[in-house]
XYZ file of C-alpha atoms in Angstrom:
595
model
C -0.015 0.154 -0.343
C 1.050 3.458 -0.997
C 2.151 5.768 1.550
C 1.936 9.941 1.071
C 3.721 12.246 2.942
C 3.481 15.674 2.875
C 5.922 18.363 4.032
C 6.158 22.141 4.825
C 9.287 23.802 7.461
C 10.666 20.069 7.672
C 14.740 20.360 7.912
C 15.837 21.676 5.004
C 12.099 21.107 2.727
C 9.910 23.828 3.088
C 7.173 22.484 0.815
C 6.785 19.119 -1.075
C 5.273 16.165 -0.369
C 6.008 12.570 -2.722
C 4.795 9.038 -3.082
C 6.286 5.724 -0.969
C 5.731 2.516 -2.437
C 6.004 -1.208 -0.718
C 9.486 -2.035 -1.036
C 12.831 0.626 -2.313
C 12.268 3.925 -2.732
C 15.499 6.154 -3.936
C 15.193 9.632 -3.213
C 17.909 11.042 -6.460
C 19.124 14.053 -5.886
C 22.723 16.304 -6.451
C 24.195 18.094 -3.144
C 22.105 19.961 -1.354
C 18.509 19.674 -2.985
C 16.931 17.715 0.115
C 17.453 13.516 0.037
C 18.302 13.397 3.885
C 15.028 15.638 5.168
C 12.642 13.629 2.779
C 14.750 11.036 5.275
C 14.576 13.533 8.455
C 10.610 13.878 8.046
C 10.227 10.021 7.521
C 11.915 10.216 10.787
C 8.822 13.331 11.762
C 5.731 11.896 10.531
C 7.455 8.906 12.992
C 7.451 11.159 16.116
C 11.713 10.325 16.967
C 13.010 13.639 15.078
C 11.447 17.101 16.039
C 13.583 19.271 12.882
C 12.156 22.506 12.258
C 13.071 24.791 9.620
C 15.066 27.476 10.804
C 13.749 30.533 11.223
C 9.866 29.357 10.924
C 8.139 29.124 13.690
C 5.821 26.559 12.213
C 5.468 23.163 10.853
C 3.992 19.235 9.988
C 4.473 16.648 8.183
C 1.192 14.513 7.551
C 1.396 10.938 6.421
C -1.074 9.487 4.638
C -1.447 5.231 4.738
C -4.747 3.120 3.752
C -5.309 3.218 7.534
C -4.404 6.483 9.030
C -3.010 10.034 8.399
C -0.575 11.028 11.188
C -0.045 14.891 11.575
C 3.080 15.678 13.754
C 2.822 19.824 14.077
C 6.244 21.357 15.326
C 6.343 25.228 17.113
C 9.352 27.212 17.759
C 7.906 28.683 21.626
C 11.521 30.389 23.974
C 13.575 29.167 21.843
C 12.047 25.367 22.326
C 10.853 23.272 19.379
C 7.706 21.916 20.906
C 5.501 18.796 19.185
C 1.925 18.467 18.925
C 0.017 15.611 16.481
C -0.344 12.283 16.689
C 3.122 9.890 15.026
C 2.886 6.596 13.551
C 4.688 5.356 16.234
C 3.380 6.999 19.426
C 4.943 4.102 21.914
C 8.352 5.049 23.208
C 9.820 2.275 22.819
C 9.154 1.475 19.120
C 10.089 4.618 18.763
C 14.124 3.807 20.408
C 13.614 0.330 17.951
C 13.223 2.791 15.071
C 15.868 5.900 16.502
C 18.009 2.965 16.843
C 18.066 -0.547 14.083
C 15.366 0.658 11.618
C 16.429 4.760 10.975
C 19.897 4.489 9.067
C 21.058 7.708 8.350
C 24.376 9.909 9.006
C 23.111 10.430 12.891
C 22.485 6.454 13.702
C 24.298 5.979 16.939
C 25.207 2.401 16.017
C 26.584 3.281 12.962
C 28.720 6.481 14.575
C 30.157 4.052 17.346
C 31.496 0.652 14.442
C 32.746 4.039 12.662
C 34.454 5.363 16.135
C 35.484 1.806 17.120
C 33.110 1.893 20.889
C 30.977 -0.123 22.379
C 27.501 -1.036 21.510
C 26.616 -2.768 23.957
C 24.522 -0.239 25.315
C 23.250 0.791 22.824
C 22.124 -2.672 21.142
C 20.099 -3.626 24.300
C 18.877 -0.335 24.926
C 15.238 -1.166 24.359
C 15.127 -3.599 26.844
C 15.438 -0.152 29.491
C 11.406 0.834 28.314
C 10.452 -2.755 28.821
C 10.374 -2.573 32.603
C 11.384 -5.964 33.166
C 11.766 -5.745 37.173
C 8.454 -5.065 37.523
C 7.054 -7.328 34.827
C 8.502 -9.801 37.079
C 7.418 -8.126 40.272
C 3.727 -8.113 38.806
C 4.057 -12.276 37.862
C 5.723 -12.991 41.535
C 2.421 -11.237 42.345
C 0.057 -13.243 40.198
C 1.873 -16.744 41.399
C 1.595 -15.976 44.840
C -2.006 -15.525 44.362
C -2.677 -18.827 42.382
C 0.623 -20.979 44.157
C -1.701 -20.217 47.115
C -5.828 -20.967 44.563
C -3.263 -24.845 44.410
C -2.734 -25.226 48.023
C -6.710 -24.601 48.735
C -7.405 -26.021 45.478
C -5.341 -29.982 46.662
C -6.150 -29.167 50.549
C -10.302 -29.544 48.402
C -8.705 -32.741 46.480
C -8.020 -33.817 50.265
C -11.504 -33.156 51.852
C -13.303 -34.987 49.229
C -13.141 -39.466 50.923
C -14.676 -37.368 54.062
C -17.507 -35.429 53.068
C -17.991 -38.489 51.274
C -19.047 -40.395 53.888
C -20.341 -38.626 55.438
C -23.070 -37.614 53.254
C -23.140 -41.263 53.317
C -23.555 -41.134 57.195
C -26.263 -38.284 57.100
C -28.408 -40.197 54.727
C -28.536 -42.986 56.447
C -29.688 -41.101 60.391
C -32.123 -39.097 57.634
C -33.592 -43.067 56.990
C -33.593 -43.962 60.124
C -35.409 -40.930 61.550
C -37.943 -41.745 58.966
C -39.241 -44.897 59.989
C -38.877 -44.195 63.115
C -41.117 -41.538 62.568
C -43.367 -43.808 60.947
C -43.843 -46.172 63.299
C -44.619 -44.008 65.830
C -47.437 -42.364 63.943
C -48.974 -46.211 63.297
C -49.139 -47.277 67.141
C -50.374 -43.258 68.092
C -53.075 -43.854 65.771
C -56.063 -44.786 67.749
C -55.494 -41.420 70.154
C -55.731 -38.544 67.738
C -58.825 -37.737 69.599
C -57.407 -36.738 72.194
C -54.701 -35.417 71.101
C -57.149 -32.577 69.020
C -58.979 -32.601 71.676
C -55.646 -30.423 74.072
C -55.462 -29.025 70.330
C -58.524 -27.517 71.375
C -58.040 -27.290 74.578
C -54.828 -25.562 74.045
C -56.200 -22.712 71.908
C -59.063 -21.863 73.578
C -57.233 -21.233 76.571
C -54.396 -18.941 74.417
C -58.090 -17.288 73.419
C -58.693 -16.931 77.729
C -55.215 -15.379 77.546
C -55.946 -12.745 75.609
C -59.330 -11.961 77.382
C -58.064 -11.906 80.437
C -54.891 -9.185 79.249
C -57.548 -6.874 77.819
C -59.832 -7.360 81.202
C -56.923 -6.608 82.601
C -55.660 -3.651 80.894
C -59.034 -2.249 80.618
C -59.239 -2.782 84.255
C -56.252 -0.323 84.453
C -58.080 2.214 82.022
C -61.254 2.528 83.453
C -59.085 2.696 87.707
C -57.471 4.997 86.298
C -59.994 7.389 84.936
C -62.402 6.550 87.685
C -59.881 7.594 89.766
C -59.510 10.626 88.061
C -62.580 11.911 88.270
C -63.055 10.639 91.221
C -60.870 13.206 92.188
C -61.748 16.239 89.791
C -65.187 15.991 92.152
C -63.571 16.040 95.296
C -61.163 19.601 94.421
C -64.599 21.132 92.691
C -66.355 23.880 94.670
C -69.889 24.255 94.814
C -71.170 27.701 95.636
C -74.599 28.095 96.933
C -76.381 30.621 94.135
C -80.034 31.530 96.202
C -78.831 34.713 97.717
C -77.726 35.295 94.001
C -81.159 34.190 93.022
C -82.837 36.488 95.955
C -80.757 39.913 95.002
C -81.581 39.778 91.635
C -85.163 38.884 92.176
C -84.768 41.954 93.768
C -83.054 43.876 91.589
C -85.300 43.586 89.214
C -88.003 44.721 90.830
C -86.960 47.892 91.627
C -85.470 47.735 87.935
C -88.513 48.080 86.768
C -89.731 50.807 88.995
C -86.781 52.895 88.024
C -87.999 52.141 84.991
C -91.616 52.883 84.678
C -90.504 56.198 87.157
C -88.386 57.330 84.474
C -90.516 56.500 82.214
C -93.417 58.418 83.566
C -90.868 61.842 83.976
C -90.133 61.689 80.947
C -93.188 61.697 79.526
C -94.043 64.816 81.908
C -91.421 66.265 81.107
C -90.964 66.419 77.451
C -94.417 67.331 76.613
C -94.191 70.671 79.254
C -91.099 71.661 77.297
C -92.666 71.104 73.608
C -95.460 73.813 74.746
C -92.424 76.045 76.073
C -90.423 75.069 74.001
C -93.143 76.443 70.831
C -94.583 79.056 73.265
C -98.250 76.912 72.693
C -98.987 78.185 77.072
C -102.056 79.812 76.380
C -103.468 75.733 74.211
C -103.261 75.286 78.262
C -104.178 78.301 79.818
C -104.708 82.430 79.828
C -101.989 84.583 80.135
C -101.159 87.713 81.222
C -98.722 90.675 79.916
C -97.195 92.626 82.893
C -95.135 94.781 82.761
C -91.782 92.837 83.932
C -92.785 89.627 82.964
C -95.737 87.739 81.287
C -98.687 86.024 84.405
C -99.149 82.238 83.902
C -101.739 80.494 85.134
C -100.446 76.525 85.613
C -102.649 73.806 83.994
C -102.192 71.633 86.536
C -102.832 73.314 89.503
C -104.523 77.187 88.566
C -101.964 78.546 90.716
C -100.648 81.780 88.878
C -96.869 81.423 88.010
C -94.333 83.024 85.718
C -92.618 81.249 82.571
C -89.340 81.161 84.940
C -91.064 79.827 87.752
C -91.828 76.526 84.924
C -88.976 76.033 83.404
C -87.422 75.803 87.408
C -90.148 73.615 87.621
C -88.858 71.501 83.888
C -84.916 71.546 84.765
C -85.419 70.206 88.197
C -87.790 67.230 86.250
C -84.744 66.273 84.061
C -82.233 66.265 87.203
C -84.717 63.331 88.511
C -84.982 62.250 85.446
C -80.602 61.637 85.280
C -80.052 60.408 88.345
C -83.685 57.763 87.485
C -81.169 56.986 84.770
C -77.738 56.137 86.310
C -79.917 54.249 89.196
C -81.057 52.321 85.749
C -77.770 52.214 84.459
C -76.209 50.801 88.198
C -79.091 48.664 88.723
C -78.232 46.660 85.307
C -74.858 46.575 85.919
C -76.007 44.681 89.433
C -77.387 42.567 87.225
C -75.226 41.951 84.391
C -72.575 40.974 87.102
C -75.176 38.914 89.275
C -76.370 36.961 86.157
C -73.006 36.366 85.355
C -72.399 34.078 89.189
C -75.027 32.751 88.392
C -74.726 31.199 85.125
C -71.107 30.109 86.729
C -71.932 28.502 89.178
C -75.004 26.675 87.110
C -72.038 25.399 85.093
C -70.257 24.237 88.386
C -73.547 22.337 89.422
C -73.884 20.792 85.795
C -69.842 19.934 85.925
C -70.481 18.068 89.161
C -73.595 16.340 88.313
C -72.141 15.016 84.691
C -68.218 13.539 87.181
C -70.905 12.052 89.831
C -73.016 10.326 86.958
C -70.092 9.672 85.399
C -67.951 7.921 88.353
C -70.898 6.033 88.553
C -70.999 4.366 84.383
C -67.470 3.608 85.448
C -67.600 1.703 89.011
C -70.373 -0.123 87.189
C -68.076 -1.315 83.855
C -65.175 -1.653 87.159
C -67.850 -3.769 88.724
C -68.860 -5.763 85.196
C -65.822 -5.931 84.650
C -64.289 -7.469 87.503
C -67.202 -9.780 87.670
C -65.691 -10.809 83.863
C -62.050 -10.930 84.507
C -62.553 -13.409 87.956
C -64.682 -15.934 84.986
C -61.836 -15.719 82.532
C -59.237 -17.014 85.155
C -61.534 -19.171 86.119
C -62.345 -20.807 82.935
C -58.307 -20.733 82.905
C -57.421 -22.415 85.554
C -59.253 -25.412 83.595
C -58.832 -25.500 80.599
C -54.594 -25.522 82.733
C -55.978 -28.364 84.434
C -57.708 -31.192 81.122
C -54.300 -29.361 79.369
C -53.173 -31.454 82.228
C -54.566 -34.619 81.623
C -54.611 -34.607 77.626
C -50.610 -34.389 77.869
C -50.160 -36.745 80.185
C -51.919 -39.087 77.433
C -49.732 -37.642 74.777
C -47.133 -36.225 76.140
C -44.672 -39.187 75.609
C -45.641 -39.286 71.720
C -46.095 -35.904 70.827
C -42.565 -35.097 72.664
C -41.225 -37.729 70.942
C -42.343 -37.149 66.443
C -41.793 -32.980 67.464
C -38.295 -34.400 68.595
C -37.639 -36.466 65.263
C -38.887 -33.425 63.403
C -36.577 -31.374 64.895
C -33.806 -34.020 64.253
C -34.751 -34.680 59.728
C -34.764 -30.834 59.073
C -31.343 -30.214 61.210
C -29.601 -33.540 59.650
C -31.967 -32.531 56.334
C -30.180 -29.328 56.371
C -26.757 -30.700 57.388
C -26.921 -33.055 54.402
C -27.754 -29.818 52.074
C -24.507 -28.253 53.837
C -21.941 -31.016 52.765
C -23.614 -31.492 49.784
C -23.220 -28.281 48.593
C -19.795 -28.446 49.992
C -19.214 -31.198 48.412
C -20.350 -29.814 45.380
C -18.399 -26.560 45.670
C -15.525 -27.948 47.158
C -15.104 -31.036 43.895
C -15.301 -27.905 41.421
C -12.377 -26.031 43.196
C -10.250 -29.373 42.788
C -11.159 -29.820 39.276
C -9.249 -26.313 38.981
C -5.752 -27.958 40.268
C -5.157 -28.958 37.170
C -5.061 -25.704 35.205
C -3.897 -23.770 38.530
C -0.463 -26.285 38.061
C -0.951 -24.828 34.446
C -0.586 -21.414 35.150
C 1.769 -21.972 38.104
C 3.990 -23.853 35.806
C 3.728 -21.302 32.799
C 4.226 -18.336 35.148
C 7.301 -19.722 36.675
C 8.487 -19.599 33.035
C 8.061 -16.290 32.354
C 10.266 -15.197 35.262
C 12.436 -17.387 34.538
C 12.245 -16.335 30.582
C 12.107 -12.355 32.383
C 15.591 -12.813 33.889
C 16.985 -13.825 31.152
C 16.088 -12.010 28.620
C 18.653 -9.470 28.945
C 21.088 -12.572 28.218
C 19.571 -13.838 25.782
C 18.751 -11.213 23.650
C 22.382 -10.551 23.524
C 23.080 -13.953 22.700
C 20.181 -12.379 19.075
C 21.573 -9.949 19.034
C 25.301 -11.235 18.174
C 23.779 -14.616 16.104
C 22.022 -12.184 14.652
C 24.927 -10.195 14.026
C 27.687 -12.673 12.570
C 24.434 -14.886 10.108
C 23.549 -11.880 8.238
C 27.309 -10.487 8.147
C 27.703 -14.137 7.307
C 24.915 -13.394 4.394
C 26.756 -9.922 3.288
C 30.350 -12.064 2.979
C 29.137 -14.393 1.236
C 28.536 -11.087 -1.602
C 30.810 -9.193 -1.435
C 34.689 -8.854 -0.950
C 35.940 -7.374 1.264
C 39.795 -6.500 3.016
C 38.745 -8.331 5.538
C 37.962 -12.476 6.607
C 34.885 -11.980 8.887
C 33.920 -10.460 12.037
C 32.176 -10.800 15.152
C 30.865 -9.654 18.291
C 32.496 -11.082 22.067
C 30.519 -11.420 25.257
C 30.972 -7.682 26.133
C 29.936 -6.593 23.106
C 33.652 -5.545 21.716
C 33.204 -5.004 17.581
C 36.568 -8.176 16.588
C 37.763 -8.698 12.827
C 39.677 -11.041 11.403
C 42.386 -10.489 8.312
C 44.279 -12.903 6.761
C 43.908 -15.261 10.580
C 44.938 -12.694 12.040
C 43.200 -10.336 14.944
C 42.977 -6.407 12.886
C 42.283 -3.078 14.553
C 38.840 -1.608 12.871
C 40.666 1.575 12.068
C 42.196 -0.790 9.258
C 39.562 -1.192 7.848
C 38.127 0.912 4.547
C 35.426 4.012 5.211
C 32.884 1.715 3.073
C 33.970 -1.649 5.838
C 33.253 0.082 8.352
C 29.415 1.631 6.968
C 29.122 -2.545 5.876
C 29.377 -3.627 10.168
C 27.477 -0.385 11.254
C 24.767 -1.245 8.836
C 25.345 -5.048 10.351
C 25.699 -3.903 14.107
C 21.804 -2.268 13.385
C 20.141 -5.063 11.544
C 20.875 -7.322 14.503
C 18.828 -5.007 16.905
C 16.427 -5.090 14.499
C 16.159 -8.004 13.973
C 15.921 -9.608 17.614
C 13.861 -6.787 19.403
C 11.660 -7.757 16.052
C 11.408 -4.436 15.045
C 9.493 -4.837 11.633
C 6.570 -6.321 13.346
C 6.552 -2.453 14.612
C 8.042 -0.420 11.874
C 7.357 -0.910 9.015
C 9.840 1.374 7.057
C 14.419 1.228 7.507
C 16.096 5.002 5.888
C 19.447 4.652 4.848
C 20.973 7.618 4.395
C 24.866 8.654 3.361
C 26.354 5.571 2.625
C 28.996 7.519 0.098
C 32.358 4.736 1.671
C 30.149 2.277 -0.847
C 30.300 2.132 -4.419
C 27.720 1.984 -6.864
C 27.243 -2.661 -7.458
C 27.719 -2.492 -3.667
C 25.466 -0.216 -2.453
C 22.594 -2.014 -4.908
C 23.862 -5.660 -3.017
C 22.926 -4.089 0.735
C 19.983 -2.726 -0.681
C 18.977 -5.785 -1.990
C 19.841 -7.206 0.568
C 17.995 -5.683 2.619
C 14.930 -4.640 1.154
C 13.633 -8.501 2.765
C 13.671 -7.160 6.014
C 11.228 -4.198 5.907
C 7.480 -3.162 3.976
C 10.289 0.264 3.274
C 13.642 1.038 1.667
C 13.496 4.638 2.194
C 17.150 5.296 0.821
C 19.334 8.743 -0.718
C 21.790 8.201 -3.845
C 23.427 10.485 -5.428
C 22.341 10.639 -10.118
C 26.166 9.042 -11.085
C 24.637 5.577 -9.264
C 22.938 3.012 -10.782
C 18.854 2.226 -10.741
C 17.425 0.560 -8.632
C 14.910 -2.104 -8.851
C 12.050 -0.560 -7.739
C 10.472 3.209 -6.902
C 12.662 6.480 -7.918
C 11.366 10.098 -5.965
C 12.098 12.545 -7.080
C 12.630 16.478 -5.398
C 12.191 17.879 -8.601
C 8.882 20.039 -7.947
C 9.676 20.755 -4.379
C 10.646 24.412 -2.120
C 13.872 23.574 -0.341
C 16.196 25.974 1.519
C 18.948 26.304 -1.036
C 17.209 27.899 -3.402
C 16.445 30.575 -1.106
C 20.507 30.428 0.452
C 21.875 29.318 -1.996
C 23.469 27.238 0.766
C 21.933 24.241 2.628
C 23.799 22.428 5.241
C 21.293 18.914 4.826
C 21.570 17.893 1.455
């Protein structure tokens, strides 16, 4: 499947895009055309590099595959470059493996170490640092302890199985014997069913009588308490005599009627005479003589001569007398209302006295009746107790034994159910022994494998180095016979049957050994399963035909092989990538350190 790469401000490429096909992909161009920058863009898309173009604040690379689209954005902030997005390799372990064993450009640390003649052990085993082997071993040990505990329980369960089977057999035998005994007793006591029924009836009636006695006792207690309260209230009640009040009220009512009648009479006289004078109509009642100083008016009641002033003075005296009668009337009425209030209070107290007396009589009657009922109920209970004792004597022995048998049968049945459930659980637990033993064995193997993983990896790396070198030496004519990695990862060269120094080799031979060392890690850590691409750059030390041989050999190790070549190199059997359409830094400045 084809990959598509879009680049903006990455390393020496301002803008560019290209397709990467399965197999060999050769970026062919002269110096400063962006060949190495293209490989660096692939590393950026994978998340192992952040090569933002100098002088630019941001850049990005987009890698499209058939399955996903990976976008990595680079931004320059405060002198540092930050990376965001979703790189193709999102796991640190995979990125380390890719950087060491798949991205074989000039900056590859293994190639540099071989080129410089330094020890490569740390580099070839570095992915182990990300595997957390000690933590994995600790987790597996914990799991093994738990599984071992379960295994011990399963073995203990297997040991208990014979005892549980025997326990079930014993309980089944005991249960059968109890049921037979119960059947025999029922057959023997079949004629006593009438006594049993009578005993049951008597017990039931006694329960009802006991309930009635409790109810009557509660009623008596409640009635006595109520009676005591009413008697106390009656004793505390003070009933005053109302005879004096009635007599005084009778007198006051008589006086009030007399005063009101006198007041009404005088009021009539006063109003009539007052009107005659006020309207100046005295001549209607008598002949008036008009004198020099005053008029003489004969009194129309007695006939004696008098004056108008005298008559008016008499009327004023009459008005005062009427006012006195009104005051007397009001005072009398107030006293009447006061006495009537007292009479009402006396009547209320007397009514309460009658109510309490009647209620006490009712309570005393009810108490007597209830006490009589209680006495009868207690006598009936005593009779029932005697009957129950007599009937119990007849059937007690059989009933007690049957009751005991019923209890024993229920207990035995429950015990049998529990033991059967325990047996089922124990059998299930015991059946897991083989599974648990296999789990413990598997965990032991995993722990042992993890403990030996570092040595195994080292061994695999050395074997892969030897195998790859043998394959390549069979294809090349080199100036040395062979090379190997020692147990301490020292690179030993053999030339003319003797050990030779690494610096005695040609540049191409050292580059070849660096690639073989990286390829050994590539195979030992199965990098191709996680990183489907391999990058090759700066292999100028190899002639065209030798480079062709290396490329053909590496092409079998990965899905995508991308390398840089100069125009004069022979064409490869694969996809050619041309940077002709790319915008690169060298087009602007004329100088570019990235080729």
